[in-house]
XYZ file of C-alpha atoms in Angstrom:
95
model
C -12.235 -3.132 -8.558
C -14.554 -2.515 -5.628
C -13.635 -0.026 -2.908
C -14.480 -0.241 0.804
C -13.951 2.608 3.251
C -13.651 1.678 6.933
C -14.510 4.485 9.324
C -14.423 4.867 13.092
C -14.466 7.786 15.506
C -10.788 8.732 15.366
C -9.708 6.779 12.275
C -6.600 5.198 13.710
C -6.567 1.997 15.740
C -10.137 0.690 15.430
C -10.433 1.341 11.710
C -6.956 -0.118 11.133
C -7.904 -3.286 13.034
C -11.230 -3.604 11.200
C -9.507 -2.961 7.862
C -7.042 -5.760 8.591
C -9.811 -8.179 9.518
C -11.740 -7.359 6.347
C -8.649 -7.841 4.177
C -7.859 -11.172 5.882
C -11.436 -12.384 5.496
C -11.626 -11.338 1.849
C -8.351 -13.128 1.150
C -9.691 -16.260 2.850
C -12.730 -16.027 0.550
C -10.452 -15.891 -2.487
C -10.449 -12.151 -3.193
C -7.119 -10.418 -3.785
C -5.736 -6.892 -4.027
C -6.970 -6.584 -7.619
C -10.547 -7.307 -6.523
C -11.040 -5.044 -3.518
C -9.298 -1.985 -2.100
C -9.903 -1.145 1.571
C -9.206 2.345 2.887
C -9.790 3.922 6.281
C -10.712 7.323 7.695
C -12.212 9.226 10.619
C -15.988 9.484 10.784
C -15.577 13.277 10.405
C -13.863 12.681 7.031
C -16.703 10.593 5.573
C -18.433 13.466 3.779
C -15.170 14.154 1.934
C -14.392 10.545 0.922
C -17.646 8.523 0.908
C -18.506 9.233 -2.722
C -15.243 7.664 -3.870
C -16.135 4.246 -2.402
C -18.662 1.513 -3.161
C -19.291 0.590 0.479
C -18.640 2.011 3.931
C -18.010 -0.179 6.958
C -18.389 1.851 10.133
C -18.116 1.155 13.847
C -20.088 4.249 14.848
C -23.135 6.222 13.769
C -23.112 7.243 10.126
C -23.765 10.944 9.384
C -27.162 11.451 7.747
C -25.488 13.277 4.854
C -23.834 10.038 3.662
C -25.696 8.170 0.920
C -23.086 5.514 0.085
C -24.252 1.992 1.015
C -22.908 0.907 4.387
C -22.543 -2.037 6.738
C -22.196 -1.692 10.500
C -18.868 -3.199 11.513
C -19.341 -3.420 15.288
C -18.907 -7.208 14.996
C -15.239 -6.715 14.165
C -14.855 -4.825 17.419
C -16.854 -7.253 19.597
C -15.956 -10.482 17.808
C -19.625 -11.516 17.675
C -21.206 -11.990 14.231
C -18.101 -11.281 12.178
C -18.845 -13.954 9.562
C -22.345 -12.541 8.967
C -20.936 -9.031 8.535
C -18.389 -10.367 6.023
C -21.219 -12.071 4.124
C -23.082 -8.737 4.137
C -19.978 -6.972 2.773
C -19.490 -9.487 -0.035
C -23.200 -9.332 -0.871
C -23.295 -5.515 -0.837
C -20.319 -5.391 -3.208
C -21.827 -8.095 -5.419
C -18.527 -9.998 -5.419
């Protein structure tokens, strides 16, 4: 199972919305709960959790101390380029 961590500034509404969009998109692509787990956190919590995940999707600047692969998820917030970001997520996870 692959693990994605969604992170935004406060870790509540934006990351929850992005998480939901990612889960919906993955389901539409044929991936289920046994394939991918998607968690969420505050950007300040990334150093604590990043190493436990295969990919980070963030809507803000990533701390330089984080070495986990990441994808910028601003498209989920703006609505522009969402399909490309989902393709990047699937590619990064090698699904």
